[in-house]
mmCIF file of C-alpha atoms in Angstrom:
data_model
loop_
_atom_site.group_PDB
_atom_site.id
_atom_site.type_symbol
_atom_site.label_atom_id
_atom_site.label_comp_id
_atom_site.label_asym_id
_atom_site.label_seq_id
_atom_site.Cartn_x
_atom_site.Cartn_y
_atom_site.Cartn_z
ATOM 1 C CA MET A 1313 48.888 -70.381 89.553
ATOM 2 C CA THR A 1314 52.656 -70.675 89.454
ATOM 3 C CA ALA A 1315 54.696 -72.729 91.894
ATOM 4 C CA GLU A 1316 56.000 -69.478 93.412
ATOM 5 C CA ASP A 1317 52.476 -68.136 93.984
ATOM 6 C CA ALA A 1318 51.310 -71.421 95.513
ATOM 7 C CA TYR A 1319 54.336 -71.462 97.819
ATOM 8 C CA LEU A 1320 53.824 -67.865 98.971
ATOM 9 C CA ARG A 1321 50.108 -68.436 99.598
ATOM 10 C CA SER A 1322 50.865 -71.508 101.671
ATOM 11 C CA VAL A 1323 53.415 -69.569 103.718
ATOM 12 C CA GLU A 1324 50.984 -66.678 104.199
ATOM 13 C CA ARG A 1325 48.298 -69.022 105.559
ATOM 14 C CA MET A 1326 50.735 -70.457 108.097
ATOM 15 C CA LEU A 1327 51.915 -67.002 109.185
ATOM 16 C CA ARG A 1328 48.513 -65.745 110.315
ATOM 17 C CA GLY A 1329 49.468 -66.217 113.944
ATOM 18 C CA ILE A 1330 52.096 -63.465 113.898
ATOM 19 C CA GLY A 1331 51.683 -59.708 113.643
ATOM 20 C CA PRO A 1332 50.713 -58.345 110.212
ATOM 21 C CA GLU A 1333 53.840 -56.158 109.917
ATOM 22 C CA HIS A 1334 56.150 -59.150 110.507
ATOM 23 C CA ARG A 1335 54.096 -61.362 108.195
ATOM 24 C CA ILE A 1336 54.477 -58.799 105.405
ATOM 25 C CA ALA A 1337 58.229 -58.568 106.073
ATOM 26 C CA VAL A 1338 58.661 -62.347 105.801
ATOM 27 C CA LEU A 1339 56.697 -62.523 102.553
ATOM 28 C CA ASP A 1340 58.620 -59.591 101.065
ATOM 29 C CA ASP A 1341 61.879 -61.313 101.960
ATOM 30 C CA LEU A 1342 60.729 -64.508 100.212
ATOM 31 C CA ARG A 1343 59.695 -62.560 97.108
ATOM 32 C CA ALA A 1344 63.144 -60.964 97.047
ATOM 33 C CA HIS A 1345 64.741 -64.445 97.131
ATOM 34 C CA PHE A 1346 62.601 -65.551 94.192
ATOM 35 C CA ALA A 1347 63.465 -62.386 92.250
ATOM 36 C CA ASP A 1348 67.205 -62.879 92.856
ATOM 37 C CA ALA A 1349 66.954 -66.529 91.822
ATOM 38 C CA GLU A 1350 65.145 -65.595 88.621
ATOM 39 C CA GLU A 1351 67.831 -63.070 87.714
ATOM 40 C CA ALA A 1352 70.480 -65.716 88.363
ATOM 41 C CA GLY A 1353 68.613 -68.213 86.193
ATOM 42 C CA ARG A 1354 67.975 -70.728 88.955
ATOM 43 C CA PRO A 1355 64.846 -72.909 88.697
ATOM 44 C CA VAL A 1356 61.929 -72.068 91.018
ATOM 45 C CA ASP A 1357 61.954 -75.577 92.466
ATOM 46 C CA ASP A 1358 65.586 -75.201 93.544
ATOM 47 C CA THR A 1359 64.783 -71.882 95.195
ATOM 48 C CA ILE A 1360 61.864 -73.428 97.093
ATOM 49 C CA ALA A 1361 64.060 -76.321 98.210
ATOM 50 C CA SER A 1362 66.720 -73.931 99.506
ATOM 51 C CA LEU A 1363 64.186 -71.812 101.401
ATOM 52 C CA GLY A 1364 62.525 -74.740 103.120
ATOM 53 C CA THR A 1365 58.927 -75.844 103.396
ATOM 54 C CA PRO A 1366 56.174 -73.350 104.325
ATOM 55 C CA ASN A 1367 55.870 -75.124 107.665
ATOM 56 C CA GLU A 1368 59.590 -74.670 108.386
ATOM 57 C CA ILE A 1369 59.422 -70.981 107.514
ATOM 58 C CA ALA A 1370 56.357 -70.556 109.735
ATOM 59 C CA GLU A 1371 58.109 -72.295 112.637
ATOM 60 C CA ARG A 1372 61.128 -70.012 112.342
ATOM 61 C CA ALA A 1373 58.882 -66.947 112.154
ATOM 62 C CA HIS A 1374 56.904 -68.022 115.208
ATOM 63 C CA GLU A 1375 60.107 -68.603 117.155
ATOM 64 C CA GLU A 1376 61.391 -65.158 116.208
ATOM 65 C CA PHE A 1377 58.104 -63.299 116.672
ATOM 66 C CA GLY A 1378 56.514 -65.430 119.390
ATOM 67 C CA ALA A 1379 56.051 -62.396 121.652
ATOM 68 C CA ASP A 1380 53.929 -60.810 118.939
ATOM 69 C CA ARG A 1381 51.668 -63.823 118.981
ATOM 70 C CA ALA A 1382 51.167 -63.589 122.740
ATOM 71 C CA ALA A 1383 50.541 -59.854 122.497
ATOM 72 C CA ALA A 1384 48.008 -60.368 119.688
ATOM 73 C CA GLU A 1385 46.202 -63.031 121.707
ATOM 74 C CA GLY A 1386 46.032 -60.753 124.735
ATOM 75 C CA ARG A 1387 44.768 -57.830 122.688
ATOM 76 C CA ALA A 1388 42.133 -59.985 121.012
ATOM 77 C CA GLU A 1389 41.029 -61.284 124.413
ATOM 78 C CA ARG A 1390 40.628 -57.786 125.848
ATOM 79 C CA ALA A 1391 38.764 -56.481 122.814
ATOM 80 C CA TRP A 1392 36.398 -59.451 122.761
ATOM 81 C CA ARG A 1393 35.629 -59.197 126.476
ATOM 82 C CA MET A 1394 34.970 -55.467 126.203
ATOM 83 C CA LEU A 1395 32.550 -55.860 123.287
ATOM 84 C CA GLN A 1396 30.854 -59.006 124.581
ATOM 85 C CA GLY A 1397 30.591 -57.482 128.032
ATOM 86 C CA ALA A 1398 28.984 -54.394 126.498
ATOM 87 C CA ALA A 1399 26.501 -56.683 124.741
ATOM 88 C CA ALA A 1400 25.605 -58.432 128.004
ATOM 89 C CA VAL A 1401 25.238 -55.191 129.975
ATOM 90 C CA SER A 1402 23.190 -53.601 127.181
ATOM 91 C CA ALA A 1403 20.908 -56.625 127.060
ATOM 92 C CA LEU A 1404 20.391 -56.487 130.824
ATOM 93 C CA VAL A 1405 19.655 -52.753 130.920
ATOM 94 C CA ILE A 1406 17.368 -52.877 127.884
ATOM 95 C CA GLY A 1407 15.581 -55.946 129.264
ATOM 96 C CA VAL A 1408 14.957 -54.351 132.666
ATOM 97 C CA VAL A 1409 13.669 -51.130 131.113
ATOM 98 C CA VAL A 1410 11.448 -52.847 128.534
ATOM 99 C CA ALA A 1411 10.025 -55.407 130.966
ATOM 100 C CA PHE A 1412 9.633 -53.408 134.163
ATOM 101 C CA ILE A 1413 9.690 -49.678 133.381
ATOM 102 C CA MET A 1414 8.630 -48.856 129.832
ATOM 103 C CA PRO A 1415 4.856 -48.724 129.144
ATOM 104 C CA THR A 1416 4.181 -51.099 126.251
ATOM 105 C CA HIS A 1417 0.426 -51.770 126.558
ATOM 106 C CA THR A 1418 -2.507 -49.398 126.494
ATOM 107 C CA ILE A 1419 -5.933 -50.309 127.846
ATOM 108 C CA ALA A 1420 -9.101 -48.269 128.172
ATOM 109 C CA THR A 1421 -10.917 -48.217 131.501
ATOM 110 C CA SER A 1422 -13.992 -46.393 132.649
ATOM 111 C CA GLU A 1423 -13.862 -44.081 135.652
ATOM 112 C CA GLY A 1424 -16.932 -42.097 136.585
ATOM 113 C CA GLY A 1425 -18.440 -42.663 133.164
ATOM 114 C CA ALA A 1426 -15.394 -41.320 131.391
ATOM 115 C CA SER A 1427 -12.986 -43.436 129.357
ATOM 116 C CA VAL A 1428 -9.441 -43.326 130.689
ATOM 117 C CA LEU A 1429 -6.378 -44.764 128.986
ATOM 118 C CA GLN A 1430 -3.936 -46.674 131.138
ATOM 119 C CA HIS A 1431 -0.402 -47.430 130.017
ATOM 120 C CA LEU A 1432 1.015 -50.634 131.478
ATOM 121 C CA THR A 1433 4.411 -52.268 131.512
ATOM 122 C CA ILE A 1434 4.940 -55.883 130.501
ATOM 123 C CA LEU A 1435 5.170 -56.777 134.188
ATOM 124 C CA GLN A 1436 1.803 -55.136 134.928
ATOM 125 C CA ASN A 1437 0.054 -56.508 131.857
ATOM 126 C CA ASP A 1438 1.523 -59.996 131.447
ATOM 127 C CA GLY A 1439 2.959 -60.949 134.817
ATOM 128 C CA VAL A 1440 6.374 -61.594 136.261
ATOM 129 C CA TRP A 1441 7.224 -64.715 134.240
ATOM 130 C CA VAL A 1442 6.714 -63.004 130.900
ATOM 131 C CA ALA A 1443 8.722 -60.039 132.174
ATOM 132 C CA LEU A 1444 11.574 -62.363 133.153
ATOM 133 C CA LEU A 1445 11.587 -63.850 129.654
ATOM 134 C CA ILE A 1446 12.621 -60.431 128.374
ATOM 135 C CA LEU A 1447 15.883 -60.915 130.288
ATOM 136 C CA VAL A 1448 16.801 -64.080 128.348
ATOM 137 C CA PRO A 1449 18.960 -62.145 125.819
ATOM 138 C CA ALA A 1450 21.079 -60.878 128.733
ATOM 139 C CA VAL A 1451 21.745 -64.449 129.841
ATOM 140 C CA VAL A 1452 22.561 -65.555 126.292
ATOM 141 C CA ALA A 1453 24.983 -62.657 125.848
ATOM 142 C CA ALA A 1454 26.680 -63.323 129.192
ATOM 143 C CA VAL A 1455 27.251 -67.080 128.777
ATOM 144 C CA PRO A 1456 30.248 -66.783 126.390
ATOM 145 C CA LEU A 1457 32.039 -64.686 129.019
ATOM 146 C CA VAL A 1458 32.100 -67.557 131.524
ATOM 147 C CA VAL A 1459 32.700 -70.640 129.372
ATOM 148 C CA ALA A 1460 36.099 -72.235 128.858
ATOM 149 C CA ARG A 1461 38.308 -70.595 126.265
ATOM 150 C CA ALA A 1462 38.318 -73.728 124.108
ATOM 151 C CA ALA A 1463 34.540 -73.579 123.758
ATOM 152 C CA ARG A 1464 34.290 -69.821 123.357
ATOM 153 C CA LEU A 1465 34.104 -69.624 119.568
ATOM 154 C CA ALA A 1466 31.298 -72.174 119.311
ATOM 155 C CA VAL A 1467 29.356 -70.778 122.276
ATOM 156 C CA ALA A 1468 29.719 -67.164 121.116
ATOM 157 C CA ALA A 1469 28.615 -68.066 117.574
ATOM 158 C CA ILE A 1470 25.614 -70.002 118.878
ATOM 159 C CA GLY A 1471 24.797 -67.132 121.236
ATOM 160 C CA GLY A 1472 24.973 -64.584 118.426
ATOM 161 C CA THR A 1473 22.706 -66.741 116.290
ATOM 162 C CA LEU A 1474 20.206 -67.178 119.135
ATOM 163 C CA LEU A 1475 20.194 -63.449 119.844
ATOM 164 C CA THR A 1476 19.563 -62.737 116.162
ATOM 165 C CA LEU A 1477 16.700 -65.239 116.029
ATOM 166 C CA LEU A 1478 15.178 -63.969 119.280
ATOM 167 C CA THR A 1479 15.333 -60.391 118.028
ATOM 168 C CA VAL A 1480 13.754 -61.289 114.685
ATOM 169 C CA ILE A 1481 11.013 -63.437 116.237
ATOM 170 C CA ALA A 1482 10.214 -60.922 118.974
ATOM 171 C CA ALA A 1483 10.229 -58.108 116.418
ATOM 172 C CA PHE A 1484 6.608 -58.927 115.686
ATOM 173 C CA THR A 1485 5.830 -57.582 119.157
ATOM 174 C CA THR A 1486 8.203 -54.578 118.728
ATOM 175 C CA VAL A 1487 9.947 -55.568 121.974
ATOM 176 C CA GLY A 1488 12.559 -57.593 120.115
ATOM 177 C CA MET A 1489 13.678 -54.623 118.066
ATOM 178 C CA PHE A 1490 15.020 -52.971 121.203
ATOM 179 C CA PHE A 1491 17.674 -55.706 121.352
ATOM 180 C CA LEU A 1492 19.214 -54.915 117.962
ATOM 181 C CA PRO A 1493 22.217 -53.189 119.641
ATOM 182 C CA VAL A 1494 22.912 -56.415 121.545
ATOM 183 C CA VAL A 1495 23.004 -58.401 118.300
ATOM 184 C CA LEU A 1496 25.371 -55.877 116.704
ATOM 185 C CA LEU A 1497 27.739 -55.913 119.677
ATOM 186 C CA SER A 1498 27.786 -59.721 119.919
ATOM 187 C CA TRP A 1499 28.711 -60.304 116.289
ATOM 188 C CA THR A 1500 31.193 -57.433 116.330
ATOM 189 C CA ALA A 1501 32.897 -59.017 119.338
ATOM 190 C CA LEU A 1502 33.413 -62.242 117.402
ATOM 191 C CA ILE A 1503 34.717 -60.433 114.335
ATOM 192 C CA ALA A 1504 37.140 -58.388 116.441
ATOM 193 C CA TRP A 1505 38.450 -61.490 118.215
ATOM 194 C CA ALA A 1506 39.038 -63.345 114.952
ATOM 195 C CA ARG A 1507 40.671 -60.413 113.139
ATOM 196 C CA LEU A 1508 42.979 -59.413 116.002
ATOM 197 C CA ARG A 1509 44.248 -62.984 116.308
ATOM 198 C CA GLY A 1510 44.978 -62.953 112.585
ATOM 199 C CA PRO A 1511 45.503 -60.175 110.052
ATOM 200 C CA GLY A 1512 44.133 -57.391 112.240
ATOM 201 C CA PHE A 1513 42.278 -54.295 111.048
ATOM 202 C CA GLY A 1514 43.765 -52.181 108.293
ATOM 203 C CA ARG A 1515 42.963 -48.854 106.700
ATOM 204 C CA GLY A 1516 39.973 -50.265 104.819
ATOM 205 C CA TRP A 1517 38.289 -51.284 108.059
ATOM 206 C CA ARG A 1518 38.880 -47.840 109.582
ATOM 207 C CA ILE A 1519 37.432 -46.081 106.564
ATOM 208 C CA ALA A 1520 34.439 -48.435 106.571
ATOM 209 C CA GLY A 1521 33.880 -47.662 110.257
ATOM 210 C CA GLY A 1522 33.963 -43.935 109.607
ATOM 211 C CA VAL A 1523 31.521 -44.237 106.715
ATOM 212 C CA LEU A 1524 29.139 -46.389 108.754
ATOM 213 C CA ALA A 1525 29.275 -43.929 111.658
ATOM 214 C CA ALA A 1526 28.388 -41.011 109.400
ATOM 215 C CA THR A 1527 25.736 -42.830 107.365
ATOM 216 C CA PRO A 1528 22.720 -42.256 109.683
ATOM 217 C CA VAL A 1529 23.216 -38.486 109.875
ATOM 218 C CA LEU A 1530 23.999 -38.222 106.171
ATOM 219 C CA LEU A 1531 20.832 -40.133 105.337
ATOM 220 C CA SER A 1532 18.771 -37.992 107.699
ATOM 221 C CA GLY A 1533 19.977 -34.859 105.952
ATOM 222 C CA GLY A 1534 19.961 -36.163 102.417
ATOM 223 C CA LEU A 1535 16.710 -38.095 102.440
ATOM 224 C CA LEU A 1536 14.660 -36.284 105.056
ATOM 225 C CA GLY A 1537 15.692 -32.706 104.391
ATOM 226 C CA GLY A 1538 17.675 -31.563 107.416
ATOM 227 C CA PRO A 1539 19.259 -32.677 110.651
ATOM 228 C CA PHE A 1540 16.806 -35.515 111.229
ATOM 229 C CA GLY A 1541 14.733 -33.848 108.498
ATOM 230 C CA PHE A 1542 11.513 -33.585 110.432
ATOM 231 C CA GLU A 1543 10.637 -31.584 113.486
ATOM 232 C CA PHE A 1544 10.188 -33.439 116.713
ATOM 233 C CA GLY A 1545 10.795 -32.923 120.357
ATOM 234 C CA PRO A 1546 12.780 -35.352 122.470
ATOM 235 C CA PRO A 1547 10.951 -38.658 122.892
ATOM 236 C CA ARG A 1548 8.154 -38.126 125.371
ATOM 237 C CA ARG A 1549 8.683 -39.188 128.945
ATOM 238 C CA TYR A 1550 6.548 -41.975 130.332
ATOM 239 C CA ALA A 1551 4.693 -39.454 132.494
ATOM 240 C CA ASP A 1552 3.731 -37.480 129.386
ATOM 241 C CA TYR A 1553 1.955 -40.386 127.698
ATOM 242 C CA SER A 1554 -1.516 -39.395 128.784
ATOM 243 C CA GLU A 1555 -0.861 -35.684 128.361
ATOM 244 C CA GLY A 1556 -0.727 -35.820 124.578
ATOM 245 C CA GLY A 1557 2.655 -34.153 124.262
ATOM 246 C CA GLY A 1558 6.185 -33.983 125.507
ATOM 247 C CA PRO A 1559 8.634 -31.244 126.349
ATOM 248 C CA ASP A 1560 8.121 -28.225 124.121
ATOM 249 C CA PHE A 1561 11.738 -27.846 122.965
ATOM 250 C CA GLY A 1562 12.878 -29.663 119.838
ATOM 251 C CA VAL A 1563 16.158 -31.087 118.614
ATOM 252 C CA GLU A 1564 16.186 -29.590 115.128
ATOM 253 C CA ALA A 1565 18.656 -26.839 116.043
ATOM 254 C CA ALA A 1566 20.716 -29.110 118.269
ATOM 255 C CA GLY A 1567 20.544 -31.681 115.484
ATOM 256 C CA TRP A 1568 22.979 -29.628 113.411
ATOM 257 C CA ALA A 1569 25.515 -29.739 116.242
ATOM 258 C CA LEU A 1570 25.057 -33.497 116.566
ATOM 259 C CA VAL A 1571 25.522 -33.935 112.820
ATOM 260 C CA ALA A 1572 28.767 -31.935 112.946
ATOM 261 C CA VAL A 1573 30.111 -33.905 115.916
ATOM 262 C CA ILE A 1574 29.245 -37.292 114.397
ATOM 263 C CA ILE A 1575 30.809 -36.433 111.039
ATOM 264 C CA ALA A 1576 33.944 -35.084 112.752
ATOM 265 C CA LEU A 1577 34.285 -38.253 114.829
ATOM 266 C CA ALA A 1578 33.646 -40.395 111.743
ATOM 267 C CA VAL A 1579 36.507 -38.668 109.916
ATOM 268 C CA LEU A 1580 38.827 -39.117 112.908
ATOM 269 C CA ILE A 1581 37.901 -42.799 113.133
ATOM 270 C CA ALA A 1582 38.679 -43.234 109.423
ATOM 271 C CA ILE A 1583 42.082 -41.602 110.025
ATOM 272 C CA GLY A 1584 42.716 -43.947 112.952
ATOM 273 C CA PHE A 1585 42.470 -41.903 116.164
ATOM 274 C CA ARG A 1586 41.530 -44.314 118.931
ATOM 275 C CA TRP A 1587 40.094 -41.631 121.221
ATOM 276 C CA ALA A 1588 37.490 -40.796 118.556
ATOM 277 C CA GLY A 1589 36.046 -44.271 119.081
ATOM 278 C CA TRP A 1590 35.731 -43.694 122.819
ATOM 279 C CA ALA A 1591 34.109 -40.310 122.174
ATOM 280 C CA LEU A 1592 31.591 -41.818 119.751
ATOM 281 C CA ALA A 1593 30.817 -44.619 122.214
ATOM 282 C CA ALA A 1594 30.201 -42.074 125.000
ATOM 283 C CA LEU A 1595 27.900 -40.055 122.764
ATOM 284 C CA ALA A 1596 26.139 -43.257 121.763
ATOM 285 C CA LEU A 1597 25.414 -44.072 125.401
ATOM 286 C CA VAL A 1598 23.707 -40.698 125.804
ATOM 287 C CA VAL A 1599 21.551 -41.369 122.739
ATOM 288 C CA LEU A 1600 20.775 -44.918 123.872
ATOM 289 C CA VAL A 1601 19.782 -43.857 127.375
ATOM 290 C CA THR A 1602 17.631 -41.077 125.905
ATOM 291 C CA GLY A 1603 15.755 -43.715 123.945
ATOM 292 C CA LEU A 1604 15.330 -45.996 126.951
ATOM 293 C CA VAL A 1605 13.925 -43.267 129.191
ATOM 294 C CA ALA A 1606 11.598 -42.088 126.432
ATOM 295 C CA GLY A 1607 7.983 -42.939 125.871
ATOM 296 C CA SER A 1608 7.115 -42.366 122.224
ATOM 297 C CA MET A 1609 7.617 -44.164 118.940
ATOM 298 C CA LEU A 1610 10.909 -42.293 118.562
ATOM 299 C CA ALA A 1611 12.328 -44.225 121.519
ATOM 300 C CA LEU A 1612 13.172 -47.174 119.270
ATOM 301 C CA LEU A 1613 14.939 -44.913 116.779
ATOM 302 C CA PHE A 1614 17.117 -43.488 119.546
ATOM 303 C CA VAL A 1615 17.945 -46.997 120.801
ATOM 304 C CA TRP A 1616 18.918 -48.103 117.302
ATOM 305 C CA LEU A 1617 21.090 -45.059 116.672
ATOM 306 C CA GLY A 1618 22.724 -45.382 120.076
ATOM 307 C CA GLY A 1619 23.404 -49.077 119.534
ATOM 308 C CA TRP A 1620 24.794 -48.442 116.050
ATOM 309 C CA TRP A 1621 27.233 -45.759 117.215
ATOM 310 C CA LEU A 1622 28.121 -47.661 120.376
ATOM 311 C CA THR A 1623 29.113 -50.705 118.332
ATOM 312 C CA ILE A 1624 31.205 -48.724 115.854
ATOM 313 C CA GLY A 1625 32.820 -46.473 118.451
ATOM 314 C CA LEU A 1626 33.643 -49.199 120.950
ATOM 315 C CA ALA A 1627 34.905 -51.555 118.237
ATOM 316 C CA HIS A 1628 37.265 -48.891 116.929
ATOM 317 C CA ALA A 1629 38.431 -47.932 120.413
ATOM 318 C CA VAL A 1630 39.416 -51.493 121.388
ATOM 319 C CA THR A 1631 40.905 -52.569 118.053
ATOM 320 C CA ALA A 1632 42.700 -49.489 116.711
ATOM 321 C CA VAL A 1633 46.461 -49.370 117.026
ATOM 322 C CA LYS A 1634 47.618 -46.535 119.265
ATOM 323 C CA ARG A 1635 49.050 -43.742 117.175
ATOM 324 C CA PRO A 1636 52.605 -42.664 118.067
#
């Protein structure tokens, strides 16, 4: 590494607190100075001495672009609170539904000599204390929102780790898998906060978001043979559990429309339209709620898909730069 490269890298590290467009402008200006000095035959060390130390350059940049720093901090704060708040609310709603509403246990009883299946919630089968334990992820997700700013990074990272561990451990009972959207939102909140306070999100991140949004529907068509590939009706309602079937209309035809909408929104997200993120998040809420009010094995799939699209859509909506 040359002395020029080492100098520019040191300056770039110290400029991470200002907006990316101004950081690029400062670095381009420095490169121009080095190029002019080389043409004039001046030594690199003399050029560095005339420019000043990386710390001095960073101080001048921060003085000139200090408003950008404050704006970046405010934007990062709003994005983090939106995503972390979504994680906490999702954890609360999912916890209430899973613990108190959704049938998760099946027992056989005898009535009049006939065997009857009863479908019980966690509250009915295990009692109130076990049901309340299902709400622990909501508390963990909410704590970072109320701690002091200085402790936020550590608390949010610990909370994300705990949520991940709780989801993995509880996955053996299937209940934990319902909280996967909470884990995704929590870690995404941290990533958004860190990136917006630093280099921000560029074109590569937008394209990655669009690809990730489209991936589930592309896989369903490519690997399973159609929009969702297999025929199924909407997840059965809780009341339909003992009836052996759900509503008699399917989603295969409507699946094509959903595929088209998701792919269109994915493309718009990759281009950088902020409203496409809000639209995907709204659609994700519909899918998520459909899963939570369902009563079949497909309920978990709907919750996962909803959580996946909610994370991508909301993250894009709160981090994308407004297009002129």
